[in-house]
PDB file of C-alpha atoms and ligand atoms in Angstrom:
ATOM      1  CA  MET A  35       0.000   0.000   0.000  1.00  0.00           C
ATOM      2  CA  MET A  36       1.321   3.430  -0.968  1.00  0.00           C
ATOM      3  CA  ASN A  37       1.462   6.137   1.658  1.00  0.00           C
ATOM      4  CA  ASP A  38       0.702   9.230  -0.397  1.00  0.00           C
ATOM      5  CA  GLU A  39       1.473  11.622   2.426  1.00  0.00           C
ATOM      6  CA  VAL A  40       4.998  10.277   2.842  1.00  0.00           C
ATOM      7  CA  ILE A  41       5.527  10.370  -0.916  1.00  0.00           C
ATOM      8  CA  LYS A  42       4.333  13.976  -1.092  1.00  0.00           C
ATOM      9  CA  LEU A  43       6.496  14.908   1.847  1.00  0.00           C
ATOM     10  CA  ILE A  44       9.608  13.513   0.132  1.00  0.00           C
ATOM     11  CA  GLU A  45       8.678  15.037  -3.220  1.00  0.00           C
ATOM     12  CA  ASN A  46       8.186  18.501  -1.729  1.00  0.00           C
ATOM     13  CA  ARG A  47      11.024  18.572   0.785  1.00  0.00           C
ATOM     14  CA  ARG A  48      13.382  21.485   0.397  1.00  0.00           C
ATOM     15  CA  SER A  49      16.255  22.871   2.443  1.00  0.00           C
ATOM     16  CA  ILE A  50      15.238  25.836   4.582  1.00  0.00           C
ATOM     17  CA  ARG A  51      17.813  28.223   6.011  1.00  0.00           C
ATOM     18  CA  SER A  52      15.749  30.651   8.051  1.00  0.00           C
ATOM     19  CA  PHE A  53      13.689  29.620  11.068  1.00  0.00           C
ATOM     20  CA  GLU A  54      11.341  31.083  13.650  1.00  0.00           C
ATOM     21  CA  GLU A  55      13.586  31.855  16.582  1.00  0.00           C
ATOM     22  CA  ARG A  56      11.355  30.531  19.380  1.00  0.00           C
ATOM     23  CA  PRO A  57      12.876  27.543  21.245  1.00  0.00           C
ATOM     24  CA  LEU A  58      11.584  24.100  20.349  1.00  0.00           C
ATOM     25  CA  ASP A  59       9.174  22.435  22.721  1.00  0.00           C
ATOM     26  CA  PRO A  60      10.954  19.667  24.734  1.00  0.00           C
ATOM     27  CA  GLU A  61       8.224  17.173  23.751  1.00  0.00           C
ATOM     28  CA  VAL A  62       8.724  17.993  20.078  1.00  0.00           C
ATOM     29  CA  LEU A  63      12.460  17.496  20.475  1.00  0.00           C
ATOM     30  CA  ASP A  64      11.986  14.211  22.299  1.00  0.00           C
ATOM     31  CA  LYS A  65       9.697  12.923  19.537  1.00  0.00           C
ATOM     32  CA  LEU A  66      12.178  14.014  16.875  1.00  0.00           C
ATOM     33  CA  LYS A  67      14.995  12.189  18.678  1.00  0.00           C
ATOM     34  CA  ARG A  68      12.946   9.000  18.954  1.00  0.00           C
ATOM     35  CA  LEU A  69      12.008   9.138  15.264  1.00  0.00           C
ATOM     36  CA  THR A  70      15.636   9.850  14.310  1.00  0.00           C
ATOM     37  CA  LEU A  71      16.713   6.733  16.189  1.00  0.00           C
ATOM     38  CA  ARG A  72      14.250   4.544  14.234  1.00  0.00           C
ATOM     39  CA  CYS A  73      16.662   4.660  11.270  1.00  0.00           C
ATOM     40  CA  PRO A  74      18.384   1.509  10.037  1.00  0.00           C
ATOM     41  CA  THR A  75      21.570   1.424  12.138  1.00  0.00           C
ATOM     42  CA  GLY A  76      24.568  -0.387  13.538  1.00  0.00           C
ATOM     43  CA  GLY A  77      24.604   2.123  16.398  1.00  0.00           C
ATOM     44  CA  ARG A  78      28.103   3.539  15.780  1.00  0.00           C
ATOM     45  CA  PHE A  79      27.061   7.174  15.981  1.00  0.00           C
ATOM     46  CA  SER A  80      26.292   9.939  18.465  1.00  0.00           C
ATOM     47  CA  VAL A  81      24.635  13.312  18.153  1.00  0.00           C
ATOM     48  CA  ILE A  82      25.764  16.458  19.935  1.00  0.00           C
ATOM     49  CA  GLU A  83      22.838  18.807  20.465  1.00  0.00           C
ATOM     50  CA  ILE A  84      24.233  22.308  20.433  1.00  0.00           C
ATOM     51  CA  VAL A  85      22.123  24.450  22.742  1.00  0.00           C
ATOM     52  CA  ASP A  86      24.662  26.951  24.122  1.00  0.00           C
ATOM     53  CA  GLN A  87      24.319  30.143  22.044  1.00  0.00           C
ATOM     54  CA  SER A  88      28.029  30.949  22.350  1.00  0.00           C
ATOM     55  CA  LYS A  89      28.824  27.512  20.879  1.00  0.00           C
ATOM     56  CA  LYS A  90      26.351  28.063  18.034  1.00  0.00           C
ATOM     57  CA  ASP A  91      28.064  31.387  17.315  1.00  0.00           C
ATOM     58  CA  LYS A  92      31.532  29.851  17.398  1.00  0.00           C
ATOM     59  CA  LEU A  93      30.366  27.008  15.176  1.00  0.00           C
ATOM     60  CA  CYS A  94      28.936  29.556  12.761  1.00  0.00           C
ATOM     61  CA  ALA A  95      32.357  31.236  12.571  1.00  0.00           C
ATOM     62  CA  LEU A  96      34.029  27.859  11.964  1.00  0.00           C
ATOM     63  CA  CYS A  97      31.542  26.979   9.193  1.00  0.00           C
ATOM     64  CA  GLU A  98      32.227  29.857   6.813  1.00  0.00           C
ATOM     65  CA  ASN A  99      30.063  32.274   8.839  1.00  0.00           C
ATOM     66  CA  GLN A 100      26.777  30.732   7.772  1.00  0.00           C
ATOM     67  CA  VAL A 101      24.571  32.780  10.131  1.00  0.00           C
ATOM     68  CA  MET A 102      21.733  30.285   9.872  1.00  0.00           C
ATOM     69  CA  ILE A 103      23.736  28.157  12.358  1.00  0.00           C
ATOM     70  CA  SER A 104      23.669  30.900  15.008  1.00  0.00           C
ATOM     71  CA  ARG A 105      19.969  31.487  14.487  1.00  0.00           C
ATOM     72  CA  ALA A 106      18.615  27.940  14.157  1.00  0.00           C
ATOM     73  CA  PRO A 107      16.768  26.587  17.201  1.00  0.00           C
ATOM     74  CA  GLY A 108      17.942  23.033  16.406  1.00  0.00           C
ATOM     75  CA  VAL A 109      21.624  22.357  15.705  1.00  0.00           C
ATOM     76  CA  TRP A 110      22.692  18.711  15.739  1.00  0.00           C
ATOM     77  CA  LEU A 111      26.228  17.489  15.085  1.00  0.00           C
ATOM     78  CA  PHE A 112      26.184  13.847  13.971  1.00  0.00           C
ATOM     79  CA  LEU A 113      29.361  11.924  14.788  1.00  0.00           C
ATOM     80  CA  SER A 114      30.746   8.705  13.409  1.00  0.00           C
ATOM     81  CA  ASP A 115      31.386   7.215  16.851  1.00  0.00           C
ATOM     82  CA  MET A 116      33.452   4.101  17.468  1.00  0.00           C
ATOM     83  CA  GLU A 117      34.741   5.554  20.747  1.00  0.00           C
ATOM     84  CA  ARG A 118      31.752   4.188  22.712  1.00  0.00           C
ATOM     85  CA  PHE A 119      32.160   0.552  21.636  1.00  0.00           C
ATOM     86  CA  TYR A 120      35.981   0.706  21.725  1.00  0.00           C
ATOM     87  CA  SER A 121      36.254   2.027  25.277  1.00  0.00           C
ATOM     88  CA  TRP A 122      33.433  -0.296  26.387  1.00  0.00           C
ATOM     89  CA  MET A 123      35.307  -3.300  24.912  1.00  0.00           C
ATOM     90  CA  LYS A 124      38.544  -2.070  26.522  1.00  0.00           C
ATOM     91  CA  GLU A 125      37.010  -1.644  29.961  1.00  0.00           C
ATOM     92  CA  LYS A 126      35.154  -4.982  29.796  1.00  0.00           C
ATOM     93  CA  LYS A 127      38.464  -6.594  28.743  1.00  0.00           C
ATOM     94  CA  CYS A 128      36.593  -8.242  25.859  1.00  0.00           C
ATOM     95  CA  ALA A 129      39.721  -9.216  23.936  1.00  0.00           C
ATOM     96  CA  GLU A 130      41.543 -10.549  27.044  1.00  0.00           C
ATOM     97  CA  ASN A 131      38.484 -12.604  27.946  1.00  0.00           C
ATOM     98  CA  PHE A 132      38.848 -14.306  24.554  1.00  0.00           C
ATOM     99  CA  GLY A 133      42.630 -14.706  25.105  1.00  0.00           C
ATOM    100  CA  GLU A 134      43.364 -11.993  22.525  1.00  0.00           C
ATOM    101  CA  SER A 135      44.589  -8.398  22.462  1.00  0.00           C
ATOM    102  CA  LEU A 136      42.310  -5.572  21.438  1.00  0.00           C
ATOM    103  CA  ASN A 137      42.834  -4.081  17.957  1.00  0.00           C
ATOM    104  CA  LYS A 138      42.376  -0.344  17.473  1.00  0.00           C
ATOM    105  CA  PRO A 139      39.221   0.600  15.519  1.00  0.00           C
ATOM    106  CA  GLY A 140      40.067   0.294  11.831  1.00  0.00           C
ATOM    107  CA  ILE A 141      39.130   2.456   8.904  1.00  0.00           C
ATOM    108  CA  GLY A 142      36.195   0.122   8.117  1.00  0.00           C
ATOM    109  CA  THR A 143      34.525   1.042  11.401  1.00  0.00           C
ATOM    110  CA  PHE A 144      35.181   4.709  10.619  1.00  0.00           C
ATOM    111  CA  HIS A 145      33.189   4.299   7.410  1.00  0.00           C
ATOM    112  CA  LEU A 146      30.419   2.248   9.004  1.00  0.00           C
ATOM    113  CA  GLY A 147      30.088   4.923  11.676  1.00  0.00           C
ATOM    114  CA  MET A 148      29.792   7.506   8.897  1.00  0.00           C
ATOM    115  CA  GLN A 149      27.029   5.425   7.313  1.00  0.00           C
ATOM    116  CA  ASP A 150      25.210   5.111  10.653  1.00  0.00           C
ATOM    117  CA  ALA A 151      25.514   8.842  11.396  1.00  0.00           C
ATOM    118  CA  ILE A 152      24.433  10.098   7.987  1.00  0.00           C
ATOM    119  CA  ILE A 153      21.543   7.652   7.702  1.00  0.00           C
ATOM    120  CA  ALA A 154      20.335   8.828  11.129  1.00  0.00           C
ATOM    121  CA  ALA A 155      20.652  12.450  10.041  1.00  0.00           C
ATOM    122  CA  GLN A 156      18.534  11.878   6.953  1.00  0.00           C
ATOM    123  CA  ASN A 157      15.933  10.137   9.122  1.00  0.00           C
ATOM    124  CA  ALA A 158      15.910  13.324  11.211  1.00  0.00           C
ATOM    125  CA  VAL A 159      15.350  15.367   8.037  1.00  0.00           C
ATOM    126  CA  ILE A 160      12.246  13.387   7.095  1.00  0.00           C
ATOM    127  CA  ALA A 161      10.982  13.155  10.667  1.00  0.00           C
ATOM    128  CA  ALA A 162      11.345  16.930  11.107  1.00  0.00           C
ATOM    129  CA  GLU A 163       9.365  17.507   7.892  1.00  0.00           C
ATOM    130  CA  ALA A 164       6.676  15.116   9.113  1.00  0.00           C
ATOM    131  CA  MET A 165       6.457  17.169  12.302  1.00  0.00           C
ATOM    132  CA  GLY A 166       6.022  20.440  10.392  1.00  0.00           C
ATOM    133  CA  MET A 167       9.639  21.565  10.647  1.00  0.00           C
ATOM    134  CA  HIS A 168      12.335  22.075   8.020  1.00  0.00           C
ATOM    135  CA  SER A 169      16.090  21.619   7.965  1.00  0.00           C
ATOM    136  CA  CYS A 170      19.364  22.121   6.155  1.00  0.00           C
ATOM    137  CA  PHE A 171      22.669  20.237   6.184  1.00  0.00           C
ATOM    138  CA  VAL A 172      25.899  22.195   6.610  1.00  0.00           C
ATOM    139  CA  GLY A 173      28.838  20.596   4.815  1.00  0.00           C
ATOM    140  CA  ASP A 174      31.387  22.982   6.335  1.00  0.00           C
ATOM    141  CA  ILE A 175      31.302  21.032   9.590  1.00  0.00           C
ATOM    142  CA  ILE A 176      34.220  18.948   8.268  1.00  0.00           C
ATOM    143  CA  GLU A 177      36.425  22.075   8.218  1.00  0.00           C
ATOM    144  CA  ASN A 178      38.578  23.267  11.134  1.00  0.00           C
ATOM    145  CA  TYR A 179      38.753  19.879  12.865  1.00  0.00           C
ATOM    146  CA  GLU A 180      41.183  21.075  15.536  1.00  0.00           C
ATOM    147  CA  GLU A 181      38.797  23.788  16.776  1.00  0.00           C
ATOM    148  CA  ILE A 182      35.690  21.582  16.458  1.00  0.00           C
ATOM    149  CA  GLN A 183      37.472  18.778  18.320  1.00  0.00           C
ATOM    150  CA  ALA A 184      38.460  21.107  21.155  1.00  0.00           C
ATOM    151  CA  MET A 185      35.056  22.825  21.360  1.00  0.00           C
ATOM    152  CA  PHE A 186      33.130  19.551  21.695  1.00  0.00           C
ATOM    153  CA  ASN A 187      35.848  17.584  23.437  1.00  0.00           C
ATOM    154  CA  LEU A 188      35.799  14.919  20.712  1.00  0.00           C
ATOM    155  CA  PRO A 189      37.804  11.793  21.465  1.00  0.00           C
ATOM    156  CA  LYS A 190      39.952  10.176  18.777  1.00  0.00           C
ATOM    157  CA  TYR A 191      37.307   7.746  17.521  1.00  0.00           C
ATOM    158  CA  ALA A 192      34.326  10.136  17.387  1.00  0.00           C
ATOM    159  CA  VAL A 193      34.556  12.370  14.333  1.00  0.00           C
ATOM    160  CA  PRO A 194      32.230  14.838  12.600  1.00  0.00           C
ATOM    161  CA  ALA A 195      29.983  13.203   9.989  1.00  0.00           C
ATOM    162  CA  CYS A 196      27.460  15.941   9.262  1.00  0.00           C
ATOM    163  CA  LEU A 197      25.690  18.932  10.757  1.00  0.00           C
ATOM    164  CA  LEU A 198      21.919  19.410  10.560  1.00  0.00           C
ATOM    165  CA  ILE A 199      20.075  22.576  11.534  1.00  0.00           C
ATOM    166  CA  PHE A 200      16.308  22.624  11.879  1.00  0.00           C
ATOM    167  CA  GLY A 201      13.267  24.439  13.174  1.00  0.00           C
ATOM    168  CA  TYR A 202       9.991  25.932  11.998  1.00  0.00           C
ATOM    169  CA  ALA A 203      10.453  27.786   8.711  1.00  0.00           C
ATOM    170  CA  LYS A 204      10.019  31.565   8.829  1.00  0.00           C
ATOM    171  CA  SER A 205       8.466  31.200   5.391  1.00  0.00           C
ATOM    172  CA  ILE A 206       8.485  28.655   2.599  1.00  0.00           C
ATOM    173  CA  PRO A 207       9.928  30.025  -0.638  1.00  0.00           C
ATOM    174  CA  THR A 208       7.640  29.992  -3.657  1.00  0.00           C
ATOM    175  CA  SER A 209      10.585  29.388  -6.020  1.00  0.00           C
ATOM    176  CA  PRO A 210      10.631  25.993  -7.768  1.00  0.00           C
ATOM    177  CA  LEU A 211      12.291  23.071  -6.002  1.00  0.00           C
ATOM    178  CA  THR A 212      15.942  22.521  -6.968  1.00  0.00           C
ATOM    179  CA  SER A 213      16.226  20.242  -9.995  1.00  0.00           C
ATOM    180  CA  ARG A 214      17.331  16.631  -9.983  1.00  0.00           C
ATOM    181  CA  PRO A 215      18.820  14.585 -12.839  1.00  0.00           C
ATOM    182  CA  GLU A 216      16.722  11.946 -14.551  1.00  0.00           C
ATOM    183  CA  PRO A 217      17.181   8.563 -12.810  1.00  0.00           C
ATOM    184  CA  GLU A 218      18.764   6.957 -15.899  1.00  0.00           C
ATOM    185  CA  TYR A 219      21.941   9.037 -15.328  1.00  0.00           C
ATOM    186  CA  VAL A 220      22.392   8.142 -11.697  1.00  0.00           C
ATOM    187  CA  PHE A 221      21.167   4.533 -11.573  1.00  0.00           C
ATOM    188  CA  MET A 222      23.520   2.175 -13.449  1.00  0.00           C
ATOM    189  CA  LYS A 223      22.565  -1.402 -14.231  1.00  0.00           C
ATOM    190  CA  ASP A 224      24.830  -4.169 -12.938  1.00  0.00           C
ATOM    191  CA  GLY A 225      28.052  -2.178 -13.093  1.00  0.00           C
ATOM    192  CA  TYR A 226      29.645   1.223 -13.435  1.00  0.00           C
ATOM    193  CA  LYS A 227      28.968   3.022 -16.690  1.00  0.00           C
ATOM    194  CA  HIS A 228      31.364   5.797 -17.637  1.00  0.00           C
ATOM    195  CA  GLN A 229      29.483   8.859 -18.831  1.00  0.00           C
ATOM    196  CA  SER A 230      30.541  10.936 -21.808  1.00  0.00           C
ATOM    197  CA  VAL A 231      30.789  14.717 -21.687  1.00  0.00           C
ATOM    198  CA  ASP A 232      27.578  14.876 -23.731  1.00  0.00           C
ATOM    199  CA  GLU A 233      25.709  12.697 -21.250  1.00  0.00           C
ATOM    200  CA  CYS A 234      26.997  14.751 -18.328  1.00  0.00           C
ATOM    201  CA  GLU A 235      25.990  18.001 -20.037  1.00  0.00           C
ATOM    202  CA  LYS A 236      22.492  16.558 -20.584  1.00  0.00           C
ATOM    203  CA  MET A 237      22.309  15.247 -17.045  1.00  0.00           C
ATOM    204  CA  TYR A 238      22.992  18.745 -15.668  1.00  0.00           C
ATOM    205  CA  GLU A 239      21.243  20.711 -18.395  1.00  0.00           C
ATOM    206  CA  LYS A 240      18.536  22.017 -16.042  1.00  0.00           C
ATOM    207  CA  ASN A 241      21.235  23.382 -13.709  1.00  0.00           C
ATOM    208  CA  THR A 242      23.104  25.001 -16.588  1.00  0.00           C
ATOM    209  CA  VAL A 243      19.890  26.626 -17.816  1.00  0.00           C
ATOM    210  CA  SER A 244      18.881  27.922 -14.392  1.00  0.00           C
ATOM    211  CA  PHE A 245      22.421  29.195 -13.642  1.00  0.00           C
ATOM    212  CA  ARG A 246      22.469  30.923 -17.045  1.00  0.00           C
ATOM    213  CA  GLU A 247      19.156  32.608 -16.173  1.00  0.00           C
ATOM    214  CA  ARG A 248      20.789  33.856 -12.972  1.00  0.00           C
ATOM    215  CA  GLY A 249      23.785  35.061 -14.999  1.00  0.00           C
ATOM    216  CA  VAL A 250      26.327  33.230 -12.813  1.00  0.00           C
ATOM    217  CA  LEU A 251      28.099  30.957 -15.316  1.00  0.00           C
ATOM    218  CA  PRO A 252      31.799  31.512 -16.047  1.00  0.00           C
ATOM    219  CA  PHE A 253      33.073  32.852 -19.363  1.00  0.00           C
ATOM    220  CA  ASP A 254      30.567  35.710 -19.534  1.00  0.00           C
ATOM    221  CA  ASN A 255      27.688  33.378 -18.713  1.00  0.00           C
ATOM    222  CA  THR A 256      28.414  31.081 -21.700  1.00  0.00           C
ATOM    223  CA  GLY A 257      29.961  28.230 -19.645  1.00  0.00           C
ATOM    224  CA  SER A 258      28.204  25.149 -18.329  1.00  0.00           C
ATOM    225  CA  TYR A 259      27.409  23.847 -14.845  1.00  0.00           C
ATOM    226  CA  ILE A 260      30.715  21.931 -14.590  1.00  0.00           C
ATOM    227  CA  GLU A 261      32.775  25.073 -15.170  1.00  0.00           C
ATOM    228  CA  TRP A 262      30.782  26.809 -12.445  1.00  0.00           C
ATOM    229  CA  TYR A 263      31.378  23.775 -10.179  1.00  0.00           C
ATOM    230  CA  TYR A 264      35.105  23.825 -10.935  1.00  0.00           C
ATOM    231  CA  ARG A 265      35.468  27.513 -10.089  1.00  0.00           C
ATOM    232  CA  LYS A 266      33.026  27.854  -7.179  1.00  0.00           C
ATOM    233  CA  LYS A 267      33.380  24.539  -5.397  1.00  0.00           C
ATOM    234  CA  TYR A 268      36.207  22.269  -6.600  1.00  0.00           C
ATOM    235  CA  THR A 269      38.963  24.892  -6.391  1.00  0.00           C
ATOM    236  CA  SER A 270      37.508  26.914  -3.506  1.00  0.00           C
ATOM    237  CA  ASP A 271      39.433  27.685  -0.315  1.00  0.00           C
ATOM    238  CA  TRP A 272      36.750  25.930   1.754  1.00  0.00           C
ATOM    239  CA  MET A 273      37.096  22.730  -0.276  1.00  0.00           C
ATOM    240  CA  ALA A 274      40.868  22.796   0.341  1.00  0.00           C
ATOM    241  CA  GLU A 275      40.186  23.337   4.058  1.00  0.00           C
ATOM    242  CA  MET A 276      37.758  20.387   4.121  1.00  0.00           C
ATOM    243  CA  SER A 277      40.413  18.113   2.643  1.00  0.00           C
ATOM    244  CA  ARG A 278      43.058  19.315   5.097  1.00  0.00           C
ATOM    245  CA  SER A 279      40.738  18.981   8.081  1.00  0.00           C
ATOM    246  CA  VAL A 280      39.422  15.500   7.173  1.00  0.00           C
ATOM    247  CA  GLY A 281      43.054  14.457   6.613  1.00  0.00           C
ATOM    248  CA  VAL A 282      43.828  15.521  10.194  1.00  0.00           C
ATOM    249  CA  PHE A 283      41.027  13.506  11.794  1.00  0.00           C
ATOM    250  CA  LEU A 284      41.718  10.494   9.597  1.00  0.00           C
ATOM    251  CA  ASP A 285      45.446  10.622  10.446  1.00  0.00           C
ATOM    252  CA  ARG A 286      44.555  10.877  14.133  1.00  0.00           C
ATOM    253  CA  TRP A 287      42.172   7.884  13.861  1.00  0.00           C
ATOM    254  CA  LEU A 288      44.863   5.809  12.133  1.00  0.00           C
ATOM    255  CA  SER A 289      47.752   6.937  14.354  1.00  0.00           C
ATOM    256  CA  ASP A 290      49.176   5.057  17.336  1.00  0.00           C
ATOM    257  CA  GLU A 291      48.829   8.070  19.624  1.00  0.00           C
ATOM    258  CA  ALA A 292      46.728   7.384  22.721  1.00  0.00           C
TER     259      ALA A 292
HETATM  260  C1  FMN B 194      26.288  17.137   2.487  1.00  0.00           C
HETATM  261  C2  FMN B 194      25.526  18.415   2.300  1.00  0.00           C
HETATM  262  C3  FMN B 194      26.084  19.615   2.682  1.00  0.00           C
HETATM  263  C4  FMN B 194      25.378  20.808   2.533  1.00  0.00           C
HETATM  264  N1  FMN B 194      25.943  21.975   2.958  1.00  0.00           N
HETATM  265  C5  FMN B 194      25.248  23.125   2.863  1.00  0.00           C
HETATM  266  C6  FMN B 194      25.801  24.323   3.373  1.00  0.00           C
HETATM  267  O1  FMN B 194      26.917  24.342   3.918  1.00  0.00           O
HETATM  268  N2  FMN B 194      25.066  25.450   3.261  1.00  0.00           N
HETATM  269  C7  FMN B 194      23.825  25.464   2.688  1.00  0.00           C
HETATM  270  O2  FMN B 194      23.197  26.526   2.635  1.00  0.00           O
HETATM  271  N3  FMN B 194      23.261  24.319   2.204  1.00  0.00           N
HETATM  272  C8  FMN B 194      23.943  23.158   2.281  1.00  0.00           C
HETATM  273  N4  FMN B 194      23.387  21.984   1.837  1.00  0.00           N
HETATM  274  C9  FMN B 194      22.044  21.992   1.247  1.00  0.00           C
HETATM  275  C10 FMN B 194      22.125  21.844  -0.260  1.00  0.00           C
HETATM  276  O3  FMN B 194      22.585  23.070  -0.807  1.00  0.00           O
HETATM  277  C11 FMN B 194      20.749  21.473  -0.801  1.00  0.00           C
HETATM  278  O4  FMN B 194      20.362  20.223  -0.271  1.00  0.00           O
HETATM  279  C12 FMN B 194      20.766  21.406  -2.312  1.00  0.00           C
HETATM  280  O5  FMN B 194      20.970  22.702  -2.846  1.00  0.00           O
HETATM  281  C13 FMN B 194      19.456  20.855  -2.858  1.00  0.00           C
HETATM  282  O6  FMN B 194      18.372  21.669  -2.439  1.00  0.00           O
HETATM  283  P1  FMN B 194      17.151  21.072  -1.627  1.00  0.00           P
HETATM  284  O7  FMN B 194      17.669  20.409  -0.388  1.00  0.00           O
HETATM  285  O8  FMN B 194      16.283  22.267  -1.319  1.00  0.00           O
HETATM  286  O9  FMN B 194      16.476  20.075  -2.529  1.00  0.00           O
HETATM  287  C14 FMN B 194      24.068  20.787   1.967  1.00  0.00           C
HETATM  288  C15 FMN B 194      23.499  19.560   1.608  1.00  0.00           C
HETATM  289  C16 FMN B 194      24.212  18.395   1.776  1.00  0.00           C
HETATM  290  C17 FMN B 194      23.557  17.087   1.397  1.00  0.00           C
END
């Protein structure tokens, strides 16, 4: 049986970046947490609820000054978290009890924790919508690891996966929803299919057209989406910072330091 309301909710979801500033009702928050936790999961994640305004402001500064972070009533930092199981195993002497020595958490658990955290976050997105709220992810949370680590006291095996802000929308824009490619470009049958430049241009044609209408394409607005992507995202300072910062937390995870 189809659930039309859920389908409509997914079809009409959009990121919202401006919220009513009133605090969220504790019962609403509790319900949202319980719904978030109903995601498929291996449990290797944690969520830091950021309620302290000075921390929201500092986080805003560390995430390219996106003021929506300071102003959002709900700010949740999802962590890939192997620290909980690792220290629990260590303290219970699990390995010794099997006559073994305990391995450090490997890179596989790092990735599984990422899967757990991001799947939970997307469950929160849909649950928030179902409860009349809206949300937006903030990719910049993987920048400035050293400061984020210190601010939230993150242990070695609990690392930022994603940041979600949410609340009741101040208003819902009347602009069209952002476009998506046709499924045939994204879904590949039985193996990877390399895509030609022509196919890629077609896949992103709607973006190229809408960016051209906004007059933001490179080369005097004659370029295509990929040239915009190259200039604005791929070679940006923030992208370089993301790579540096993720390198630092990955190196720390893989290092022998205590
Ligand atoms: C991993 C990820 C990171 C994102 N980071 C930001 C961000 O830093 N700032 C922002 O305004 N939107 C951010 N977004 C929201 C996207 O811009 C948005 O989802 C996309 O433009 C599609 O629009 P829609 O969600 O309204 O369909 C992010 C989304 C994802 C999935």
